[in-house]
Tab-separated table of C-alpha atoms in Angstrom:
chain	number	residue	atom	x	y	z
A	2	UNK	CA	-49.388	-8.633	29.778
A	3	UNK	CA	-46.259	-9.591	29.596
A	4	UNK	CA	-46.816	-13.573	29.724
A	5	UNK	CA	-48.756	-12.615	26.763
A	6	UNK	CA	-46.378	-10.889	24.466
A	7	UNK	CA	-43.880	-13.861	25.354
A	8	UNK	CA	-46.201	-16.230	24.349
A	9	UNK	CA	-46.866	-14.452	20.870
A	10	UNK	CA	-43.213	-14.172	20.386
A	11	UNK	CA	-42.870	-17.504	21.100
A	12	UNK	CA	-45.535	-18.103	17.394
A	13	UNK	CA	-42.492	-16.896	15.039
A	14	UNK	CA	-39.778	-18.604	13.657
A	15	UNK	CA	-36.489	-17.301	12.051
A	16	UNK	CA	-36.225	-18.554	8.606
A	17	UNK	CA	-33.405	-18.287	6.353
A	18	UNK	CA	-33.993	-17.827	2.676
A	19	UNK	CA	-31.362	-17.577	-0.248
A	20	UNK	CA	-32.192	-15.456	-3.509
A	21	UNK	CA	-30.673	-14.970	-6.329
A	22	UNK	CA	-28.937	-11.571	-7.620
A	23	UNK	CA	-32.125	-11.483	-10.158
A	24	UNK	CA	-34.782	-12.017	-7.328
A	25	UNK	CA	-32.606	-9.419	-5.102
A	26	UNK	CA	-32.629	-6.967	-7.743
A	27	UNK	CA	-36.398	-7.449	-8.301
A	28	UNK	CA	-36.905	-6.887	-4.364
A	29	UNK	CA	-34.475	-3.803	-4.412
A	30	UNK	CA	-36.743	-2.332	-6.796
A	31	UNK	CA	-39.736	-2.997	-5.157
A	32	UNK	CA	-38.271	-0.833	-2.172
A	33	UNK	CA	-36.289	1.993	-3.781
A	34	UNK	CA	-38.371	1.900	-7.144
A	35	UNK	CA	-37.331	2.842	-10.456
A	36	UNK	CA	-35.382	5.074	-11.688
A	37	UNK	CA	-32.354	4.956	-9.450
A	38	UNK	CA	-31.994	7.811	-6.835
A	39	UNK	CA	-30.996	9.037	-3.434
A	40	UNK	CA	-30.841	5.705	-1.288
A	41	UNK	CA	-30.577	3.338	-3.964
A	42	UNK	CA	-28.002	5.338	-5.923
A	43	UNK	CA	-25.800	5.668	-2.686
A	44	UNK	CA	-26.317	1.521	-2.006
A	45	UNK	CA	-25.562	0.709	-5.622
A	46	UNK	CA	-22.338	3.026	-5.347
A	47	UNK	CA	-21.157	1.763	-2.258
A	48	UNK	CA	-21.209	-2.189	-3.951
A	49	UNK	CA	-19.415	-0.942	-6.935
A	50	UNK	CA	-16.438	1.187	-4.913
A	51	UNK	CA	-15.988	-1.776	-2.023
A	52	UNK	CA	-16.136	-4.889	-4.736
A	53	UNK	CA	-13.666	-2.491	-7.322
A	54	UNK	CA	-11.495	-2.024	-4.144
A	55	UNK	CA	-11.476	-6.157	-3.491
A	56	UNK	CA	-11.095	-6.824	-6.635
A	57	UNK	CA	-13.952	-9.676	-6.118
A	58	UNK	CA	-17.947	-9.528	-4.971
A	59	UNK	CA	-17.006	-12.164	-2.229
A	60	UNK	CA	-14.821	-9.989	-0.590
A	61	UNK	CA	-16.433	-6.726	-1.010
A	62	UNK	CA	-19.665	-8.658	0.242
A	63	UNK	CA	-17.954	-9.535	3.610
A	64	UNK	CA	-16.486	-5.889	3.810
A	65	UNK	CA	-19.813	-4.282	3.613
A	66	UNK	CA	-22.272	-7.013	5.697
A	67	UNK	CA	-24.082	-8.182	2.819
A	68	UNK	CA	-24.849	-10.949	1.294
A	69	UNK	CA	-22.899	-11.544	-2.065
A	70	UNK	CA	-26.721	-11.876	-4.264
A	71	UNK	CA	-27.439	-8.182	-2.781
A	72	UNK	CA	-24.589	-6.887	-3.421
A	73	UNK	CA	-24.629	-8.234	-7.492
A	74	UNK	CA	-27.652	-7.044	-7.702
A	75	UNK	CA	-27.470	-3.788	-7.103
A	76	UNK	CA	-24.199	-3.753	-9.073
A	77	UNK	CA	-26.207	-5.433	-12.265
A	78	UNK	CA	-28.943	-2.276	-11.390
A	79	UNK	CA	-26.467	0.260	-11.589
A	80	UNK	CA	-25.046	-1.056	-14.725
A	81	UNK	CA	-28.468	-1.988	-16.692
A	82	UNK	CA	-29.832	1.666	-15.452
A	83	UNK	CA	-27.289	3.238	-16.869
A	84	UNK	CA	-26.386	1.420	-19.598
A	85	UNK	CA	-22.979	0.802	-18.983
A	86	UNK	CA	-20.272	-1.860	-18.634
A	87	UNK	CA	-18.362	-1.739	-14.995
A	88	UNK	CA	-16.236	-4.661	-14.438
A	89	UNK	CA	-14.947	-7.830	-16.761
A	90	UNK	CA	-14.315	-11.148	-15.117
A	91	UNK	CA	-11.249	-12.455	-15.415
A	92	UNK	CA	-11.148	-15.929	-14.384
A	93	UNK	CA	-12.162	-15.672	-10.434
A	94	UNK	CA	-11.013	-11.929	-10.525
A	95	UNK	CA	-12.756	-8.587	-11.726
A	96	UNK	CA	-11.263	-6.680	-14.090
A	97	UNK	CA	-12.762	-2.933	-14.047
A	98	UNK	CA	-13.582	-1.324	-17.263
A	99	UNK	CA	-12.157	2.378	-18.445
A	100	UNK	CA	-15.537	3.764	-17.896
A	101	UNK	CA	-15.137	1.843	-13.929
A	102	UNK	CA	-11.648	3.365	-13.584
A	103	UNK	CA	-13.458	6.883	-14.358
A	104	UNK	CA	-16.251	6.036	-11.870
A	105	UNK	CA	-14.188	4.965	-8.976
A	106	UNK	CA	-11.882	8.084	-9.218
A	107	UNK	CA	-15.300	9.654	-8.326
A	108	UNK	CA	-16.648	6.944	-5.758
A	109	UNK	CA	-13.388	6.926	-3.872
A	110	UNK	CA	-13.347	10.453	-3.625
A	111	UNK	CA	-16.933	10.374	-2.048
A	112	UNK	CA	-16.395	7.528	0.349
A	113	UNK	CA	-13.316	8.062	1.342
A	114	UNK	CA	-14.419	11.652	2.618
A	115	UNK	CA	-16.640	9.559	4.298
A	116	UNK	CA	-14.263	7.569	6.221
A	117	UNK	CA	-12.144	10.778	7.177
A	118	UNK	CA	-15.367	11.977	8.686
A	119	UNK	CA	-15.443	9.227	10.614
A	120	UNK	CA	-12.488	9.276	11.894
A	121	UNK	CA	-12.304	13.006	12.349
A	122	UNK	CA	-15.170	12.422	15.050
A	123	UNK	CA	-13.742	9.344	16.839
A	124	UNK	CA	-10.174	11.242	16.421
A	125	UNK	CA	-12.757	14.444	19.106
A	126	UNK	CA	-13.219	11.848	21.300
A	127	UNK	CA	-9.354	10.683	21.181
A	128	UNK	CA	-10.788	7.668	20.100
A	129	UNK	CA	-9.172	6.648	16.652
A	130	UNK	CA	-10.732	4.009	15.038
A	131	UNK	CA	-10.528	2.606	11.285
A	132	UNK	CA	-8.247	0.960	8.869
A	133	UNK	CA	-5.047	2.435	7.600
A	134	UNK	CA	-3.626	0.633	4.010
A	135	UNK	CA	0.235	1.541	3.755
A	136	UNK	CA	2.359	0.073	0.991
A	137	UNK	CA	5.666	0.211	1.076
A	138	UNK	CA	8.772	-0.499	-0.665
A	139	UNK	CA	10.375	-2.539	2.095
A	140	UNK	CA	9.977	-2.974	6.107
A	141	UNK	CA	13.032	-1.422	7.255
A	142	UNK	CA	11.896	2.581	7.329
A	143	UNK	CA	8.042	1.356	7.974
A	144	UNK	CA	8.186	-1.121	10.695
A	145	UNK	CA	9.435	2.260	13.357
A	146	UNK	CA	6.333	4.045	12.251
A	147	UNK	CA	4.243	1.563	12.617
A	148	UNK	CA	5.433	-0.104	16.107
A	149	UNK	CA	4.294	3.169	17.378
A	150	UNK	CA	1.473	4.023	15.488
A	151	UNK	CA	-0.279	0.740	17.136
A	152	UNK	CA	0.766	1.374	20.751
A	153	UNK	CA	-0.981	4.881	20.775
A	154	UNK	CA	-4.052	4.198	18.313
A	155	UNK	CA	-4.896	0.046	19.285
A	156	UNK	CA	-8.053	0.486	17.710
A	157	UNK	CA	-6.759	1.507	13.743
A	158	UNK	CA	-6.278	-1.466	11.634
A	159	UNK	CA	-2.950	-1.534	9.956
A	160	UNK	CA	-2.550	-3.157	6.554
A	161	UNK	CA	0.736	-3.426	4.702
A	162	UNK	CA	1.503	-4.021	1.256
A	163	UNK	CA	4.917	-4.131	-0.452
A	164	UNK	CA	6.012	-3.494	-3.895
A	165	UNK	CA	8.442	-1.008	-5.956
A	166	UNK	CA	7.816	2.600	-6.225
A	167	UNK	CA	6.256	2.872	-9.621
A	168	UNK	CA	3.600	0.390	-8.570
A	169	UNK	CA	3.344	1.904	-4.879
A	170	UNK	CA	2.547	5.542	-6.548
A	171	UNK	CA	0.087	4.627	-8.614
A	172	UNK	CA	-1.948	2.794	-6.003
A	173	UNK	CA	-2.260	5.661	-4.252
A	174	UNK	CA	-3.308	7.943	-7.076
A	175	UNK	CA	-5.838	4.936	-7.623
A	176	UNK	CA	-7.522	5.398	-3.870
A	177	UNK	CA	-5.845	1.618	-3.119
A	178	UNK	CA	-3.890	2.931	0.053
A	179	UNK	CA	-4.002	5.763	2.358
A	180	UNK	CA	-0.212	6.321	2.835
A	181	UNK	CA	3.158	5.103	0.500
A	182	UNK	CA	7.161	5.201	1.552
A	183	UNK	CA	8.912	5.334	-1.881
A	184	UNK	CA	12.096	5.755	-3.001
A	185	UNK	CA	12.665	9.699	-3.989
A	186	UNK	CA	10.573	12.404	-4.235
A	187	UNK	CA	7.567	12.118	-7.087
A	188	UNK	CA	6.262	15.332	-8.881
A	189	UNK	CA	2.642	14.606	-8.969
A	190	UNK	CA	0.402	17.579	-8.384
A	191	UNK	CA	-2.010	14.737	-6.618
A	192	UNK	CA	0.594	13.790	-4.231
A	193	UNK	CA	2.029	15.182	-1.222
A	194	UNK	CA	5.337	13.914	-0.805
A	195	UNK	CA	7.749	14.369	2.165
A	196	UNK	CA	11.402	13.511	2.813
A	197	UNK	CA	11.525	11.250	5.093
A	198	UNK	CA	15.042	9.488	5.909
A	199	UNK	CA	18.412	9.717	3.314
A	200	UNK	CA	19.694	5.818	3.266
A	201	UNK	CA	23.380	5.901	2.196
A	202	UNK	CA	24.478	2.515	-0.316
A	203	UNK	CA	26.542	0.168	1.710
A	204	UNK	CA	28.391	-2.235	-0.625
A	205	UNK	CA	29.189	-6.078	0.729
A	206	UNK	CA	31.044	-8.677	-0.225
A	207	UNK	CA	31.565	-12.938	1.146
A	208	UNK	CA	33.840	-12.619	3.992
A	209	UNK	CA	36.766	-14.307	2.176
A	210	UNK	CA	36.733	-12.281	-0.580
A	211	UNK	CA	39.805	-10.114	-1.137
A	212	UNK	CA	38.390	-7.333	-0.841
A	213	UNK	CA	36.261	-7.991	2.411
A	214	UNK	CA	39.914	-7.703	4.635
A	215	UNK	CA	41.106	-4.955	3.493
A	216	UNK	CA	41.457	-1.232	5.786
A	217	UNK	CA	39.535	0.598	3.180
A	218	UNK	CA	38.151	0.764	-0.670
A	219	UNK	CA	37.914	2.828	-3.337
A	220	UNK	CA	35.138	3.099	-5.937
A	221	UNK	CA	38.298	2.231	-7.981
A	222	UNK	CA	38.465	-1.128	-6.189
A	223	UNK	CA	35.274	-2.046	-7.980
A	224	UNK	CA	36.032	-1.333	-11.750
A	225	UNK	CA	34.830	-4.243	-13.549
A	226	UNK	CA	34.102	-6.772	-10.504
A	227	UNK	CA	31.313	-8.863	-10.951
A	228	UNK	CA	28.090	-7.379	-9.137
A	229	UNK	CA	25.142	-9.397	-7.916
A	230	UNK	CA	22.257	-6.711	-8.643
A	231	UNK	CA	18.798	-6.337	-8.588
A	232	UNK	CA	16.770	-6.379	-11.850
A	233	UNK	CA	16.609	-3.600	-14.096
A	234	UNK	CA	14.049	-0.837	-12.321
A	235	UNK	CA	15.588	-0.565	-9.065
A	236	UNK	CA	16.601	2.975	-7.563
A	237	UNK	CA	19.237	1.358	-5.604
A	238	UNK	CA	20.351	-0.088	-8.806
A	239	UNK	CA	19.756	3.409	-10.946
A	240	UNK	CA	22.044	5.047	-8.450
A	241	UNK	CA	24.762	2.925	-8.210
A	242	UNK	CA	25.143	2.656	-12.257
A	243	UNK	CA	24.954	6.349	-12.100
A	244	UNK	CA	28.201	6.983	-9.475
A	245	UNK	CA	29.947	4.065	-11.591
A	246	UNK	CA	29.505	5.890	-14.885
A	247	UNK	CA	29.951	9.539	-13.237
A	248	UNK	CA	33.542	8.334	-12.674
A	249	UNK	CA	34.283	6.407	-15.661
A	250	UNK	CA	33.946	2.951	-14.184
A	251	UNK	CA	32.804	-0.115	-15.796
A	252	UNK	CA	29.595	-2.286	-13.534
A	253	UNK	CA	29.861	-5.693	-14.290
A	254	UNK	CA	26.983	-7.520	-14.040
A	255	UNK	CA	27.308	-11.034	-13.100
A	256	UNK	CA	23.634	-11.846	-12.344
A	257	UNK	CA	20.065	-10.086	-11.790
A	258	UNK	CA	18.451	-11.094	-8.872
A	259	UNK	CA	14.391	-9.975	-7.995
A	260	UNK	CA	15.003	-9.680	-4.091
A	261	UNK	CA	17.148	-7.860	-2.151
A	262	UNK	CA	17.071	-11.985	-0.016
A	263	UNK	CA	18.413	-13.497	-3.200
A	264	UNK	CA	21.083	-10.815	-3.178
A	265	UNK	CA	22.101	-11.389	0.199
A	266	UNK	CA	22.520	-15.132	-0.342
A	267	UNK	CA	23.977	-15.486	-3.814
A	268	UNK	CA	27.231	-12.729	-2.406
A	269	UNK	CA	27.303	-15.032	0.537
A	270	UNK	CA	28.261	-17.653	-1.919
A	271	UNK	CA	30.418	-16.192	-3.546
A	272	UNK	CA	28.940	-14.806	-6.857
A	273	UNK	CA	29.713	-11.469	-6.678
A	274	UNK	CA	29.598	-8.162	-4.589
A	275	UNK	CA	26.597	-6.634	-3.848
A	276	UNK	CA	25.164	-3.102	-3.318
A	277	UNK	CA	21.942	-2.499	-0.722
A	278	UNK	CA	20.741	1.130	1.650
A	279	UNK	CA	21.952	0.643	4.183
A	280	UNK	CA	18.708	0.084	6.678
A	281	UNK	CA	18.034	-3.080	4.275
A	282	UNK	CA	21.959	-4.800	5.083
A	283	UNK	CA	21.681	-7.819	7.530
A	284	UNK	CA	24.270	-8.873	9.501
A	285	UNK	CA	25.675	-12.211	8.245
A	286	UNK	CA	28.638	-13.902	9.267
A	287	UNK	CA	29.664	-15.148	5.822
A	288	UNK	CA	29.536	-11.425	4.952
A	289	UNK	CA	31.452	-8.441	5.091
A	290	UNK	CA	30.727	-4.644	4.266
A	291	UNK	CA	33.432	-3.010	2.273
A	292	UNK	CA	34.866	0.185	3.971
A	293	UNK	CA	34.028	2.047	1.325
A	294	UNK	CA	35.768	5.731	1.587
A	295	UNK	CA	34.505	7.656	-1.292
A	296	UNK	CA	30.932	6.357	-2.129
A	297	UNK	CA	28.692	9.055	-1.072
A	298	UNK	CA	25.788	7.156	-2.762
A	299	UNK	CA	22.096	7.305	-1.195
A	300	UNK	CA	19.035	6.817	-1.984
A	301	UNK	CA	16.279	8.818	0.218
A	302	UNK	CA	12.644	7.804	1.107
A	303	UNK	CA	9.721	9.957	0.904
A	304	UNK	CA	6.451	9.220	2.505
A	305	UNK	CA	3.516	9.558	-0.068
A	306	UNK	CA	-0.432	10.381	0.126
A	307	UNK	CA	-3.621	11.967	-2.146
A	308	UNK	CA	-2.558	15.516	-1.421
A	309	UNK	CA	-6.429	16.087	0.214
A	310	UNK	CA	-6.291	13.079	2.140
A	311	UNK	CA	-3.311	14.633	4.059
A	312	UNK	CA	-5.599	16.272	7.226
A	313	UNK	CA	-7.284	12.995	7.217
A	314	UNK	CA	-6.712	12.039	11.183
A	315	UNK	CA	-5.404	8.532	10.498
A	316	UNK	CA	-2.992	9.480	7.999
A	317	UNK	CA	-2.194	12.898	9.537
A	318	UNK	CA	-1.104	10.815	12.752
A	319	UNK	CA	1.277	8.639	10.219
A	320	UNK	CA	3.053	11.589	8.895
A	321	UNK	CA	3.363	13.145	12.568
A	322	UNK	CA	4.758	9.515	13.777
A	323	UNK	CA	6.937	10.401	11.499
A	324	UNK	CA	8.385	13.471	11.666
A	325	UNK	CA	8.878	12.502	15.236
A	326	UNK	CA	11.057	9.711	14.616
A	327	UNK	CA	12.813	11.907	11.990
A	328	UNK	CA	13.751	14.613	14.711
A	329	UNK	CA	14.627	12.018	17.047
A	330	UNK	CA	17.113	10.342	14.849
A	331	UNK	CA	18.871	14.170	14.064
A	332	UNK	CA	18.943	14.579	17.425
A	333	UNK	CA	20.439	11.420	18.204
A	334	UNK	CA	23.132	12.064	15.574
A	335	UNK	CA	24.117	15.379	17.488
A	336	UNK	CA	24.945	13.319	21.030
């Protein structure tokens, strides 16, 4: 019996066929039929939240197993049943519409309880499993969390994306990352926002400027030098400007720079002093940090998530990672 089931086997043929989104939207009809519920719904949802989340059907095609025809289709279903409008192209990029941006607060909600599910039953099993999207405003606070995070939890995917804190909160409101470190707390009833490490403001100068061998400075000292800064926006920036003017001293400006790199290297030449936390300073020989005795200045990060994603296990384990380092740094500072 069994020669004879190999040798029937042995009849078929695999055979690959391409359609077209129209042809895959005909054949996702036939299945689910007409009008869209249940199963088809879900599917069509599902295409829309992963290729709004890419930002292109390619991508959101290769995220989901599909292939990129199935996946417009049942976009170009969900949009024709419904009358509506979900994404603009803009040139190999999709742009979502205001009535997309209402729909994917909604999808995002839905899947991403989905996820935490997920991981809430791998997380019984102590097996955590997933992908965890963290944007940040630099690598100097992050790069401790995550160092640990990936020796207990091997299996979670770790994504990191850097920008400034405006554009780091709002990604998170918008269900684009699980987990932000920003600069200050943010009052956003959506949030949940934790203090996570104060960084005091270390200024630096070239090594052979006159200031650089001196036994100690004054905010005094800096009245009216010329300061290499970053562009207008910056908390480190806000902060310093704001102990200047608290005690009636003039900031020169000499030049904006867009990186706290550029910074570093045009004070290294000689431009001007500069002002950075101090986790961000690198050690550079044609440098020198000012003993500065009566600064005080800090800015302070706070870690940053959707206020019900918080018990979600991959982010929860972030935010304990943490707190761990936190009380291991306090305790370090008591020795």
């Amino acid at each position: 019996m069994a020669a004879t089931w190999l040798r029937s086997l042995c009849r078929f043929h695999v055979i690959t066929v391409t359609f077209s989104s129209e042809q895959c939207r005909v054949f996702i009809d036939a299945i689910y039929g007409s009008p869209m519920t249940g199963t088809s719904l879900l599917a069509a949802l599902k295409a829309f939240d992963a290729t709004a989340r890419a930002g292109s059907m390619t991508a959101a095609a290769r995220a989901l197993g599909l292939q990129q025809p199935t996946l417009s289709a049942h976009i170009q279903r969900l949009e024709q049943t419904h009358g509506v409008e979900l994404f603009r192209r803009r040139g190999r990029r999709l742009e979502l519409t205001d009535f997309g941006r209402a729909l994917l607060d909604h999808t995002r909600r839905v899947f991403s309880a989905e996820e935490d599910a997920h991981a809430l039953l791998l997380a019984a099993q102590n097996r955590y499993a997933g992908r965890l999207v963290v944007h940040a405003i630099g690598p100097y606070n992050l790069v401790p969390i995550l160092r640990v995070y990936a020796r207990r939890h091997p299996k979670v995917s770790l994504v990191v994306r850097v920008g400034d804190s405006r554009t780091i909160a709002t990604r998170i409101l918008d269900h684009q990352g699980d987990v932000g470190l920003v600069l200050n707390p943010l009052d956003d009833p959506a949030l949940e926002c934790v203090e996570h490490r104060r960084q005091p403001l270390v200024v630096f100068a070239a090594a052979d400027h006159p200031l650089a061998g001196r036994a100690s400075v004054c905010m005094a000292d800096l009245h009216q030098q010329p300061f290499v800064i970053r562009e207008e926006g910056s908390t480190t920036r806000r902060v310093f400007e704001e102990a200047m003017r608290h005690r009636g001293l003039g900031l020169r400006v000499a030049i904006e720079m867009g990186s706290r790199e550029a910074v570093r290297e045009a004070v290294a030449q000689g431009m001007g002093l500069g002002v950075v936390a101090a986790p961000a300073y690198v050690h550079d020989a044609r440098l020198a940090q000012l003993p500065l005795i009566d600064g005080g200045m800090a800015t302070h990060v706070h870690l940053i998530c959707r206020r019900e994603r918080r018990p979600s296990p991959l982010v929860s384990a972030f935010f304990e990672i943490a707190a761990e380092l936190r009380e291991a740094d306090h305790q370090a500072s008591l020795s």
